XYZ file of C-alpha atoms in Angstrom:
404
model
C 54.828 70.367 -20.268
C 53.445 66.881 -20.561
C 56.033 64.326 -21.601
C 53.868 62.552 -24.143
C 56.102 62.612 -27.208
C 54.070 65.423 -28.733
C 55.274 68.872 -29.689
C 53.910 71.868 -27.860
C 54.615 75.556 -27.685
C 52.848 78.366 -25.879
C 52.873 82.153 -25.913
C 52.570 84.154 -22.707
C 53.661 87.410 -24.397
C 56.993 87.505 -22.585
C 58.718 84.205 -23.088
C 57.928 80.912 -24.730
C 59.086 77.819 -22.943
C 59.334 74.434 -24.615
C 61.649 71.476 -24.407
C 64.191 70.961 -27.180
C 64.079 67.254 -26.353
C 60.473 66.161 -26.727
C 59.750 64.324 -23.500
C 62.940 65.806 -22.022
C 63.414 67.549 -18.726
C 61.352 70.638 -18.009
C 63.404 73.776 -17.930
C 65.187 73.122 -21.207
C 64.825 75.757 -23.901
C 64.266 75.380 -27.612
C 66.013 77.387 -30.306
C 63.473 79.637 -32.023
C 64.367 81.327 -35.336
C 67.902 82.487 -34.720
C 68.189 82.066 -30.964
C 68.382 79.123 -28.624
C 68.630 78.283 -24.981
C 70.705 76.220 -22.595
C 74.062 77.599 -23.797
C 76.376 80.033 -22.061
C 76.313 83.360 -23.825
C 72.721 83.227 -25.005
C 70.760 86.385 -24.295
C 67.256 85.621 -25.459
C 64.949 82.692 -25.657
C 62.772 83.953 -28.489
C 63.211 86.012 -31.621
C 60.517 86.548 -34.209
C 58.035 83.749 -33.520
C 54.504 84.854 -34.316
C 51.964 84.465 -31.565
C 50.246 81.096 -31.511
C 47.302 81.293 -29.153
C 47.262 78.722 -26.391
C 49.025 75.394 -26.468
C 49.305 73.426 -29.719
C 49.877 69.734 -29.310
C 49.841 67.679 -32.476
C 50.715 64.200 -33.583
C 54.080 62.900 -32.362
C 57.017 64.646 -33.988
C 57.800 62.553 -37.103
C 61.401 61.821 -36.223
C 63.231 59.784 -33.624
C 64.874 60.836 -31.429
C 62.198 63.456 -30.870
C 64.443 66.477 -30.810
C 63.536 69.770 -32.484
C 66.563 71.863 -33.448
C 64.757 74.792 -35.051
C 61.261 76.222 -35.306
C 59.829 78.913 -37.565
C 56.315 80.174 -38.276
C 55.851 80.969 -41.976
C 53.179 83.468 -42.992
C 53.026 83.371 -46.803
C 51.243 86.165 -48.627
C 48.940 83.548 -50.141
C 47.726 80.472 -48.365
C 47.766 79.438 -44.724
C 50.599 79.878 -42.315
C 52.527 76.819 -41.199
C 55.291 75.857 -38.800
C 58.610 74.608 -40.157
C 60.700 72.481 -37.806
C 64.111 70.868 -38.150
C 65.050 67.738 -36.272
C 68.370 65.967 -36.028
C 67.952 64.357 -39.446
C 64.996 65.987 -41.201
C 62.883 69.020 -42.040
C 59.188 68.854 -41.198
C 56.068 70.972 -41.659
C 53.237 71.362 -39.169
C 49.924 72.414 -40.721
C 48.509 74.832 -38.161
C 44.924 74.296 -39.311
C 44.939 70.495 -39.135
C 47.673 69.947 -36.559
C 49.260 67.330 -38.823
C 52.955 66.888 -39.550
C 54.435 66.160 -42.961
C 58.080 65.467 -43.759
C 59.835 67.567 -46.400
C 63.371 66.164 -46.110
C 65.133 63.233 -44.477
C 68.721 62.025 -44.352
C 70.324 65.191 -43.015
C 73.527 64.820 -41.019
C 72.743 65.045 -37.306
C 73.778 68.457 -35.974
C 73.891 68.145 -32.185
C 76.076 71.137 -31.324
C 73.990 73.929 -32.813
C 70.550 74.850 -34.090
C 68.958 75.811 -37.372
C 68.465 79.399 -38.550
C 65.531 80.271 -40.800
C 64.052 83.321 -42.507
C 61.390 84.015 -45.123
C 61.819 86.053 -48.310
C 59.320 86.130 -51.197
C 57.239 83.452 -49.465
C 60.165 81.040 -49.444
C 61.642 79.811 -46.144
C 65.416 79.339 -46.146
C 67.079 76.940 -43.679
C 70.705 76.952 -42.513
C 72.556 74.961 -39.835
C 76.246 75.238 -40.723
C 76.603 71.519 -41.463
C 73.997 70.387 -43.981
C 73.489 72.004 -47.354
C 71.355 75.151 -47.310
C 67.755 74.424 -48.356
C 64.649 76.362 -49.366
C 60.951 75.494 -49.236
C 57.580 76.960 -50.116
C 55.921 74.675 -47.591
C 55.079 72.074 -50.209
C 58.400 71.102 -51.740
C 61.962 71.486 -50.480
C 65.015 72.007 -52.667
C 68.699 72.759 -52.355
C 69.656 76.431 -52.282
C 71.358 77.109 -55.591
C 71.817 74.863 -58.618
C 75.053 73.149 -59.585
C 75.969 73.874 -63.253
C 75.330 71.168 -65.863
C 77.898 68.518 -66.707
C 79.070 67.362 -69.135
C 79.280 70.113 -71.736
C 76.760 69.875 -74.601
C 77.792 68.316 -77.884
C 76.699 69.516 -81.322
C 76.119 67.790 -84.664
C 75.660 70.040 -87.702
C 73.094 68.976 -90.300
C 71.579 70.388 -93.488
C 68.158 71.950 -93.891
C 68.443 74.999 -91.651
C 68.773 78.768 -91.824
C 71.912 79.291 -89.733
C 74.691 80.990 -91.700
C 78.250 79.771 -92.151
C 80.644 80.126 -89.225
C 81.996 78.502 -86.073
C 79.861 78.485 -82.908
C 79.877 76.997 -79.408
C 77.029 76.201 -76.992
C 76.421 76.196 -73.235
C 73.461 74.979 -71.152
C 72.003 76.087 -67.800
C 69.629 74.377 -65.371
C 66.480 76.216 -64.242
C 64.179 75.899 -61.219
C 60.792 77.381 -62.113
C 58.858 75.555 -59.380
C 58.331 78.356 -56.880
C 56.216 80.714 -58.980
C 57.730 84.080 -58.026
C 60.594 83.829 -60.511
C 63.082 81.379 -61.925
C 66.360 80.300 -60.395
C 69.074 79.565 -62.914
C 72.468 77.910 -62.576
C 75.741 79.115 -63.948
C 76.371 77.699 -67.439
C 78.061 74.454 -68.331
C 81.441 74.392 -69.982
C 81.294 75.320 -73.658
C 80.866 72.684 -76.310
C 83.597 71.956 -78.779
C 83.417 74.376 -81.735
C 80.715 73.478 -84.264
C 81.529 74.498 -87.847
C 78.425 75.452 -89.851
C 78.154 75.835 -93.589
C 75.440 78.079 -94.986
C 71.817 76.993 -94.420
C 72.494 74.403 -91.717
C 71.148 73.650 -88.239
C 72.589 72.186 -85.049
C 71.469 69.072 -83.190
C 72.495 69.746 -79.569
C 72.864 66.957 -77.001
C 72.177 68.372 -73.544
C 72.645 66.903 -70.045
C 69.834 65.932 -67.654
C 70.037 67.011 -64.011
C 69.682 64.688 -61.025
C 68.621 67.682 -58.890
C 64.861 67.456 -58.370
C 64.428 71.230 -58.430
C 65.482 71.431 -62.089
C 62.385 71.742 -64.260
C 63.883 73.281 -67.420
C 67.124 73.764 -69.341
C 68.189 76.861 -71.251
C 70.413 76.737 -74.310
C 72.792 79.534 -75.322
C 75.202 79.834 -78.248
C 77.588 82.285 -79.842
C 77.125 84.062 -83.127
C 79.454 83.052 -85.953
C 83.009 83.605 -84.722
C 81.733 85.211 -81.512
C 82.624 84.558 -77.867
C 79.449 85.624 -76.004
C 76.792 82.936 -75.527
C 73.282 84.278 -76.168
C 69.878 82.769 -75.479
C 68.555 80.286 -78.032
C 65.610 78.553 -76.378
C 64.184 76.927 -73.246
C 63.688 73.176 -73.081
C 60.668 73.016 -70.785
C 61.511 69.697 -69.146
C 64.387 67.822 -67.533
C 64.126 64.685 -69.640
C 64.869 65.448 -73.295
C 68.471 65.003 -74.353
C 68.295 66.430 -77.892
C 67.424 69.908 -79.132
C 67.362 71.137 -82.719
C 68.732 74.675 -83.068
C 67.648 76.577 -86.162
C 67.730 80.125 -84.793
C 69.522 82.773 -86.924
C 72.226 84.811 -85.216
C 70.094 87.940 -85.517
C 67.342 86.346 -83.402
C 69.488 85.304 -80.446
C 68.523 86.750 -77.056
C 70.331 88.061 -74.006
C 73.792 86.904 -72.986
C 74.080 84.115 -70.433
C 75.026 85.145 -66.891
C 78.400 83.451 -66.578
C 79.249 83.743 -62.885
C 76.511 85.386 -60.792
C 74.396 82.261 -60.221
C 76.888 80.301 -58.152
C 75.826 78.034 -55.276
C 76.236 79.658 -51.836
C 78.504 77.808 -49.373
C 77.001 76.187 -46.290
C 76.173 79.104 -43.993
C 76.287 78.979 -40.214
C 75.137 82.526 -39.419
C 72.942 84.590 -41.759
C 71.151 87.935 -41.930
C 68.912 89.566 -44.540
C 69.135 93.312 -45.087
C 67.272 95.214 -47.812
C 66.610 91.967 -49.661
C 70.247 90.834 -49.626
C 71.299 87.626 -47.865
C 74.569 87.912 -45.962
C 76.071 84.647 -44.727
C 79.192 83.263 -43.099
C 80.381 79.641 -43.127
C 81.362 78.175 -39.793
C 84.740 79.179 -38.329
C 85.710 81.590 -41.110
C 86.405 85.308 -41.449
C 84.514 85.643 -44.743
C 81.125 87.281 -45.314
C 79.352 86.307 -48.546
C 76.421 88.259 -49.972
C 73.922 87.085 -52.575
C 72.135 89.015 -55.300
C 69.227 91.228 -54.210
C 66.081 89.126 -53.662
C 68.042 86.061 -54.848
C 69.488 84.111 -51.902
C 70.220 81.238 -54.292
C 72.631 83.266 -56.461
C 76.219 84.002 -55.427
C 78.909 85.636 -57.571
C 82.440 84.420 -56.687
C 83.544 88.029 -56.165
C 80.727 88.762 -53.717
C 82.546 88.157 -50.464
C 84.736 90.125 -48.095
C 87.381 88.803 -45.699
C 87.561 90.492 -42.300
C 91.240 90.124 -41.370
C 91.820 86.411 -41.775
C 95.190 86.739 -40.044
C 93.894 87.653 -36.585
C 93.178 84.040 -35.629
C 89.527 84.934 -35.003
C 86.372 83.909 -36.865
C 83.043 85.655 -37.402
C 80.608 84.739 -34.650
C 77.478 86.584 -35.783
C 76.253 89.019 -38.412
C 73.293 91.221 -37.522
C 71.498 94.232 -38.986
C 71.558 97.495 -37.017
C 69.924 100.668 -38.328
C 70.170 99.417 -41.913
C 73.840 98.409 -41.625
C 75.281 94.914 -41.375
C 77.377 94.441 -38.243
C 79.855 91.567 -37.970
C 80.900 90.283 -34.567
C 84.078 88.351 -34.036
C 85.062 87.190 -30.573
C 87.593 90.002 -30.228
C 86.371 92.731 -32.574
C 83.265 94.329 -34.103
C 82.986 95.427 -37.735
C 80.517 97.863 -39.302
C 79.354 97.384 -42.868
C 79.015 100.083 -45.504
C 77.954 100.328 -49.149
C 74.738 100.008 -51.128
C 75.429 97.202 -53.609
C 77.732 94.323 -54.422
C 80.428 96.602 -55.810
C 80.588 98.898 -52.797
C 79.967 96.573 -49.820
C 82.753 96.619 -47.239
C 83.415 96.480 -43.501
C 85.459 98.642 -41.147
C 86.686 97.437 -37.779
C 85.210 99.833 -35.216
C 85.859 97.995 -31.929
C 89.024 96.170 -30.886
C 89.540 93.567 -28.150
C 85.813 93.180 -27.452
C 83.391 91.008 -29.393
C 80.650 88.416 -28.995
C 81.425 85.061 -27.404
C 78.369 83.344 -28.837
C 76.449 83.873 -32.073
C 73.210 83.289 -30.176
C 74.153 86.083 -27.781
C 73.672 89.047 -30.145
C 70.153 90.485 -30.068
C 68.133 93.615 -30.707
C 67.796 95.758 -27.606
C 64.068 96.411 -27.502
C 63.252 100.118 -27.465
C 66.758 101.306 -28.311
C 68.679 101.443 -31.631
C 71.499 99.238 -30.335
C 72.496 95.591 -30.208
C 73.055 93.778 -26.932
C 75.675 91.040 -26.847
C 77.574 88.818 -24.455
C 81.290 89.511 -24.435
C 84.127 87.990 -22.448
C 83.511 90.572 -19.727
C 79.724 90.325 -19.455
C 76.865 92.031 -21.275
C 77.532 94.971 -23.614
C 75.644 97.127 -26.089
C 76.829 98.374 -29.475
C 75.376 101.482 -31.136
C 77.030 101.187 -34.552
C 80.271 102.959 -33.671
C 81.206 102.002 -30.110
C 80.405 99.519 -27.349
C 79.503 100.022 -23.723
C 79.277 97.654 -20.750
C 75.839 97.648 -19.148
C 74.363 96.163 -15.994
C 70.996 97.489 -14.922
C 68.736 96.511 -17.825
C 69.922 93.194 -19.195
C 72.150 91.507 -16.609
C 69.274 90.433 -14.313
C 67.407 88.957 -17.265
C 70.535 87.230 -18.513
C 71.256 85.791 -15.087
C 67.694 84.498 -14.756
C 67.911 82.780 -18.134
C 71.305 81.297 -17.265
C 70.199 80.110 -13.852
C 72.554 82.546 -12.104
């Protein structure tokens, strides 16, 4: 590859070879959507990249040093496909049609020991690297994954001239991202206001917070009925600038109850997998698997996690789907997931003393319903219930990739 400071990638149907350091030494390998090269224990150099015919060389990569740490081709259901790339300190988009780069995010902490993982769901690309906050983009704008609840709590002043009946009520507020078009993303609610005591035929003037998060486009206001404890929908404030709202909604006209806990912000994930619309993720060096609401990677309930034996001194290396189940690899054990929803999800340990040494070394075994992985003893396969050491099919490929 020419060392010109430009980004290039090619497809020869078997392997795609590019330099992770633009202008770096030939023979280096770039991480591509979940896998990367140049690290002991890696099994594959490519996973999921759509074919891009020929060699694409564009403007210089818009970041110095010119190092790409992740690459993903997005094929939205509407609009043109594009390439999303992470560098050491930013997230960038390559327009395939024009060959031009644009920058979606800067100021990320440099992650030099690992590479970004990306996937697409509902036309949104989600980006994880285990160090920086998880982010999401539709190719035009980029936002944090999840919304921090509003602070401070709303305050309420009761005035005359309304239709609200006598009684004591409290209010909460949520932040809403309605920018992506396929559905809203809502935060957990703020703390409740101090009790507001209404006389008959009054209304409430509610002071609400403004978010500094650029993804917040709206606020939603909820309140209790007289003497009640459940906060129900009052109205949407369709901006993130107004600080006052006049509430004159009778108790009988209040809407659905606020979701109190299920819209929490996911922790920073290092390894992720999507199965049946559910995002499963694990923070770096932990034994905990978190899972988000179906089709809602931004929403995490505090109860939606499972710990896989935190006392064994081992952390989760990789989570991967196999035959519809979520498999968790530690370095010294393998766990098989079960259950159909957030209430029934769980994991059983099915293999002891053998696991994956590298989260980039767990891959689909093409043509067989098994996973191949690098263990402390070499290359193994796992069929969902047991593991087996193999030699003939994968070892020569692994050795060629590793230079052995």
